[in-house]
Amino acid sequence: MATGNRCPFPVGCVRLHFLRWDPNDMSRSGRQGDHRRADRSLIARIDQAFVDLPEIRPGADAYLHRLAERGWPDGGPPQESLRQVVVDVAAELYRDQASPPVELLEFSDGAFDVLFDAAHQLTILMHGLSQSTLPNSRDRNYHRGFPGRAGFDKGHAMSHAQGGREGGPNYFLQAPRVNRRLSPLGALWRDIESYLAANPGLFCFVRLAYPREPSTDVPAEVEYGVMAERQFRTVIFPNR
């Protein structure tokens, strides 16, 4: 049985401007039913976190550099240009650290698009537009029954509240202190999810970065990217 982020079904398919965080800035739970539109700025929340939390760092420069090469040095690029740049950069970063062979596929899981290495059975990237979900529509029995691993949560790259599906490539082995509100890191992760759940139609992505050695299906880092308030940010979280 696949674990974490491994895909359990055949997959033959194919600056913006850079404040102190007010704990009232964002809704706190990130759970189904807590989808109030955030009154405060997600971008300001992220930028202040870069000051306050030494374990995270921004990762947007790689994407902005590629966008500049394509003629978009400032402002919000067309969505398709940003999407393709995110896929290209994620693929290059993965190839740089992965042991051959690498067989990258792109497909949809029915909610978000996936970049997947079929050779190593690893999800590299989940991306797409945040979506609204119906209340009480999460399949909790499936989630409880999906294989897990001691010391890790069955993390969602894209949370159910923002339109993500249960299982398949959307699952990965995630450190509990990042997946839950057990620390400032988890509070930031959940605030991003809550904002996306409350604001459908925003481009977002999660990139899973694996260590060069040893070979493992546990990401060393997880990058969360979002285009919000006409600005682009990414946050690289540790996964330990």
Tab-separated table of C-alpha atoms in Angstrom:
chain	number	residue	atom	x	y	z
A	1	MET	CA	0.000	0.000	0.000
A	2	ALA	CA	1.265	3.437	-0.852
A	3	THR	CA	2.129	5.708	2.041
A	4	GLY	CA	2.175	9.428	2.549
A	5	ASN	CA	2.212	11.052	-0.845
A	6	ARG	CA	2.413	7.940	-3.004
A	7	CYS	CA	-0.250	7.562	-5.634
A	8	PRO	CA	-2.382	4.428	-5.125
A	9	PHE	CA	-3.809	4.329	-8.638
A	10	PRO	CA	-2.266	3.984	-12.134
A	11	VAL	CA	-1.086	7.307	-13.548
A	12	GLY	CA	-0.526	6.781	-17.238
A	13	CYS	CA	-1.649	10.326	-17.904
A	14	VAL	CA	0.407	12.065	-19.158
A	15	ARG	CA	7.528	41.760	-5.892
A	16	LEU	CA	5.927	42.172	-4.919
A	17	HIS	CA	5.930	44.162	-1.852
A	18	PHE	CA	7.621	43.189	1.210
A	19	LEU	CA	4.692	43.974	9.479
A	20	ARG	CA	4.006	42.489	13.703
A	21	TRP	CA	1.607	39.595	13.547
A	22	ASP	CA	-1.625	40.309	15.357
A	23	PRO	CA	-3.011	36.971	16.558
A	24	ASN	CA	-6.435	38.210	15.507
A	25	ASP	CA	-5.305	38.658	11.911
A	26	MET	CA	-6.613	35.343	10.609
A	27	SER	CA	-9.228	32.782	11.527
A	28	ARG	CA	-7.621	30.233	13.802
A	29	SER	CA	-8.843	26.749	13.053
A	30	GLY	CA	-8.519	26.001	9.353
A	31	ARG	CA	-11.276	23.415	9.835
A	32	GLN	CA	-14.426	22.731	7.883
A	33	GLY	CA	-17.025	25.357	8.784
A	34	ASP	CA	-14.473	28.066	9.667
A	35	HIS	CA	-14.503	29.698	6.251
A	36	ARG	CA	-15.067	33.331	7.166
A	37	ARG	CA	-13.403	35.709	4.734
A	38	ALA	CA	-10.223	36.938	6.381
A	39	ASP	CA	-10.434	40.591	7.361
A	40	ARG	CA	-6.694	41.127	7.484
A	41	SER	CA	-3.924	40.739	4.941
A	42	LEU	CA	-2.502	37.257	4.305
A	43	ILE	CA	0.509	38.862	2.630
A	44	ALA	CA	1.237	40.957	5.732
A	45	ARG	CA	0.824	37.846	7.877
A	46	ILE	CA	3.363	35.928	5.781
A	47	ASP	CA	5.843	38.801	5.605
A	48	GLN	CA	5.803	39.237	9.384
A	49	ALA	CA	6.296	35.503	9.842
A	50	PHE	CA	9.549	35.740	7.869
A	51	VAL	CA	10.744	38.177	10.555
A	52	ASP	CA	9.411	36.258	13.545
A	53	LEU	CA	10.019	32.607	12.615
A	54	PRO	CA	13.651	31.690	11.852
A	55	GLU	CA	12.699	28.152	10.743
A	56	ILE	CA	10.907	29.361	7.610
A	57	ARG	CA	12.234	31.243	4.623
A	58	PRO	CA	10.833	32.776	1.428
A	59	GLY	CA	11.226	30.868	-1.822
A	60	ALA	CA	9.633	33.171	-4.380
A	61	ASP	CA	12.867	34.395	-5.977
A	62	ALA	CA	13.326	31.313	-8.163
A	63	TYR	CA	9.866	31.798	-9.677
A	64	LEU	CA	10.164	35.590	-9.986
A	65	HIS	CA	13.492	35.222	-11.791
A	66	ARG	CA	11.915	32.859	-14.309
A	67	LEU	CA	8.930	35.185	-14.756
A	68	ALA	CA	11.304	38.092	-15.405
A	69	GLU	CA	13.007	36.035	-18.116
A	70	ARG	CA	9.577	35.649	-19.707
A	71	GLY	CA	8.952	39.395	-19.662
A	72	TRP	CA	7.017	39.819	-16.402
A	73	PRO	CA	9.389	41.734	-14.077
A	74	ASP	CA	6.678	43.388	-11.972
A	75	GLY	CA	3.054	43.030	-11.003
A	76	GLY	CA	0.828	40.001	-11.308
A	77	PRO	CA	1.621	37.768	-14.298
A	78	PRO	CA	-1.102	35.975	-16.236
A	79	GLN	CA	-2.239	32.941	-14.305
A	80	GLU	CA	-1.176	30.452	-16.960
A	81	SER	CA	2.327	31.961	-17.080
A	82	LEU	CA	2.665	31.672	-13.323
A	83	ARG	CA	1.330	28.107	-13.348
A	84	GLN	CA	3.804	26.997	-15.992
A	85	VAL	CA	6.729	28.683	-14.243
A	86	VAL	CA	5.823	26.953	-10.969
A	87	VAL	CA	5.707	23.566	-12.709
A	88	ASP	CA	8.989	24.164	-14.549
A	89	VAL	CA	10.872	25.326	-11.454
A	90	ALA	CA	9.494	22.482	-9.325
A	91	ALA	CA	10.566	19.942	-11.951
A	92	GLU	CA	14.073	21.396	-12.208
A	93	LEU	CA	14.573	21.555	-8.443
A	94	TYR	CA	13.455	17.950	-8.119
A	95	ARG	CA	15.666	16.657	-10.946
A	96	ASP	CA	18.670	18.399	-9.363
A	97	GLN	CA	18.391	16.267	-6.215
A	98	ALA	CA	16.705	13.034	-7.341
A	99	SER	CA	18.573	9.839	-8.108
A	100	PRO	CA	17.941	8.603	-11.660
A	101	PRO	CA	15.805	7.418	-13.236
A	102	VAL	CA	13.210	10.199	-13.024
A	103	GLU	CA	9.887	9.914	-14.846
A	104	LEU	CA	7.805	13.052	-14.332
A	105	LEU	CA	4.101	12.965	-15.171
A	106	GLU	CA	1.443	15.656	-15.034
A	107	PHE	CA	-2.187	14.774	-14.361
A	108	SER	CA	-5.239	15.923	-12.413
A	109	ASP	CA	-6.560	14.175	-9.302
A	110	GLY	CA	-9.972	15.671	-10.066
A	111	ALA	CA	-9.454	18.784	-7.952
A	112	PHE	CA	-5.855	19.961	-8.419
A	113	ASP	CA	-3.060	19.296	-10.893
A	114	VAL	CA	-0.179	17.044	-9.910
A	115	LEU	CA	3.484	16.741	-10.857
A	116	PHE	CA	4.458	13.166	-9.989
A	117	ASP	CA	7.607	11.070	-10.317
A	118	ALA	CA	6.402	7.639	-11.443
A	119	ALA	CA	9.895	6.147	-11.082
A	120	HIS	CA	10.094	6.917	-7.355
A	121	GLN	CA	6.328	7.072	-6.708
A	122	LEU	CA	6.566	10.568	-5.224
A	123	THR	CA	4.370	13.629	-5.464
A	124	ILE	CA	6.461	16.667	-6.351
A	125	LEU	CA	3.830	19.387	-6.711
A	126	MET	CA	0.110	20.014	-6.218
A	127	HIS	CA	-1.251	23.209	-7.747
A	128	GLY	CA	-4.424	24.917	-8.946
A	129	LEU	CA	-7.170	27.273	-7.798
A	130	SER	CA	-8.643	27.167	-4.307
A	131	GLN	CA	-12.234	25.958	-4.283
A	132	SER	CA	-15.237	26.203	-1.998
A	133	THR	CA	-16.462	22.956	-0.415
A	134	LEU	CA	-19.784	21.823	0.974
A	135	PRO	CA	-20.149	21.618	4.761
A	136	ASN	CA	-19.522	18.172	6.284
A	137	SER	CA	-18.347	16.726	2.958
A	138	ARG	CA	-14.997	15.344	4.120
A	139	ASP	CA	-14.677	11.546	4.062
A	140	ARG	CA	-13.389	11.100	7.614
A	141	ASN	CA	-13.652	7.311	7.522
A	142	TYR	CA	-11.388	7.143	4.475
A	143	HIS	CA	-8.897	9.471	6.125
A	144	ARG	CA	-8.787	7.396	9.317
A	145	GLY	CA	-8.352	4.185	7.335
A	146	PHE	CA	-5.552	5.446	5.070
A	147	PRO	CA	-2.164	4.007	6.144
A	148	GLY	CA	-0.078	6.339	8.276
A	149	ARG	CA	3.342	6.261	9.921
A	150	ALA	CA	4.376	6.770	13.509
A	151	GLY	CA	5.571	10.290	14.214
A	152	PHE	CA	3.863	11.852	11.198
A	153	ASP	CA	0.418	13.142	10.274
A	154	LYS	CA	-1.396	12.179	7.105
A	155	GLY	CA	-0.952	15.698	5.754
A	156	HIS	CA	-2.891	17.208	2.879
A	157	ALA	CA	-0.985	19.266	0.324
A	158	MET	CA	-4.330	20.894	-0.464
A	159	SER	CA	-6.703	20.819	2.497
A	160	HIS	CA	-10.236	19.546	2.082
A	161	ALA	CA	-11.558	22.972	3.099
A	162	GLN	CA	-9.850	24.573	0.091
A	163	GLY	CA	-10.990	21.865	-2.326
A	164	GLY	CA	-8.379	19.123	-1.914
A	165	ARG	CA	-9.260	15.442	-2.170
A	166	GLU	CA	-8.659	12.637	0.280
A	167	GLY	CA	-5.808	10.231	-0.382
A	168	GLY	CA	-3.840	9.663	-3.554
A	169	PRO	CA	-1.123	12.141	-4.457
A	170	ASN	CA	-2.627	14.827	-2.188
A	171	TYR	CA	-1.408	13.026	0.964
A	172	PHE	CA	2.116	13.261	2.322
A	173	LEU	CA	3.857	12.492	5.608
A	174	GLN	CA	3.836	15.793	7.494
A	175	ALA	CA	5.358	16.854	10.801
A	176	PRO	CA	2.513	17.357	13.329
A	177	ARG	CA	3.883	20.682	14.558
A	178	VAL	CA	3.481	22.074	11.028
A	179	ASN	CA	0.227	20.361	10.149
A	180	ARG	CA	-1.515	21.330	13.430
A	181	ARG	CA	-1.699	24.470	15.533
A	182	LEU	CA	0.925	23.097	17.914
A	183	SER	CA	3.449	25.850	17.198
A	184	PRO	CA	3.773	29.181	15.370
A	185	LEU	CA	4.737	27.144	12.285
A	186	GLY	CA	1.467	25.226	12.394
A	187	ALA	CA	-0.500	28.412	13.006
A	188	LEU	CA	0.974	29.940	9.855
A	189	TRP	CA	0.295	26.803	7.782
A	190	ARG	CA	-3.312	26.714	8.987
A	191	ASP	CA	-3.793	30.438	8.417
A	192	ILE	CA	-2.793	30.028	4.780
A	193	GLU	CA	-5.222	27.122	4.410
A	194	SER	CA	-8.023	29.097	6.106
A	195	TYR	CA	-7.459	32.080	3.824
A	196	LEU	CA	-7.592	29.902	0.714
A	197	ALA	CA	-10.739	28.166	1.963
A	198	ALA	CA	-12.387	31.544	2.547
A	199	ASN	CA	-11.261	32.932	-0.829
A	200	PRO	CA	-11.936	30.446	-3.658
A	201	GLY	CA	-10.347	31.061	-7.045
A	202	LEU	CA	-6.824	31.899	-5.844
A	203	PHE	CA	-3.814	30.198	-7.412
A	204	CYS	CA	-1.877	28.156	-4.878
A	205	PHE	CA	0.641	25.330	-4.802
A	206	VAL	CA	2.474	23.016	-2.450
A	207	ARG	CA	5.896	21.701	-3.477
A	208	LEU	CA	7.424	18.739	-1.660
A	209	ALA	CA	11.229	18.862	-1.440
A	210	TYR	CA	12.993	15.580	-0.644
A	211	PRO	CA	16.520	15.209	0.736
A	212	ARG	CA	19.225	14.191	-1.692
A	213	GLU	CA	20.272	11.249	0.485
A	214	PRO	CA	19.062	8.890	1.738
A	215	SER	CA	16.165	7.984	-0.491
A	216	THR	CA	12.900	8.566	1.394
A	217	ASP	CA	9.240	9.385	0.826
A	218	VAL	CA	9.287	11.956	3.669
A	219	PRO	CA	9.865	15.518	2.405
A	220	ALA	CA	12.599	17.445	4.172
A	221	GLU	CA	10.827	20.719	3.396
A	222	VAL	CA	7.438	21.808	2.096
A	223	GLU	CA	6.942	25.004	0.108
A	224	TYR	CA	3.519	26.685	0.193
A	225	GLY	CA	2.908	29.270	-2.537
A	226	VAL	CA	-0.039	31.594	-3.053
A	227	MET	CA	-1.089	34.459	-5.303
A	228	ALA	CA	-3.236	36.686	-3.093
A	229	GLU	CA	-4.030	40.387	-2.892
A	230	ARG	CA	-2.360	40.724	-6.319
A	231	GLN	CA	0.949	39.592	-4.802
A	232	PHE	CA	2.935	36.351	-4.876
A	233	ARG	CA	4.526	34.710	-1.850
A	234	THR	CA	5.968	31.318	-1.037
A	235	VAL	CA	6.901	29.977	2.398
A	236	ILE	CA	9.351	27.090	2.832
A	237	PHE	CA	8.502	25.105	5.968
A	238	PRO	CA	10.690	22.449	7.632
A	239	ASN	CA	9.088	18.998	7.782
A	240	ARG	CA	10.533	17.627	11.001
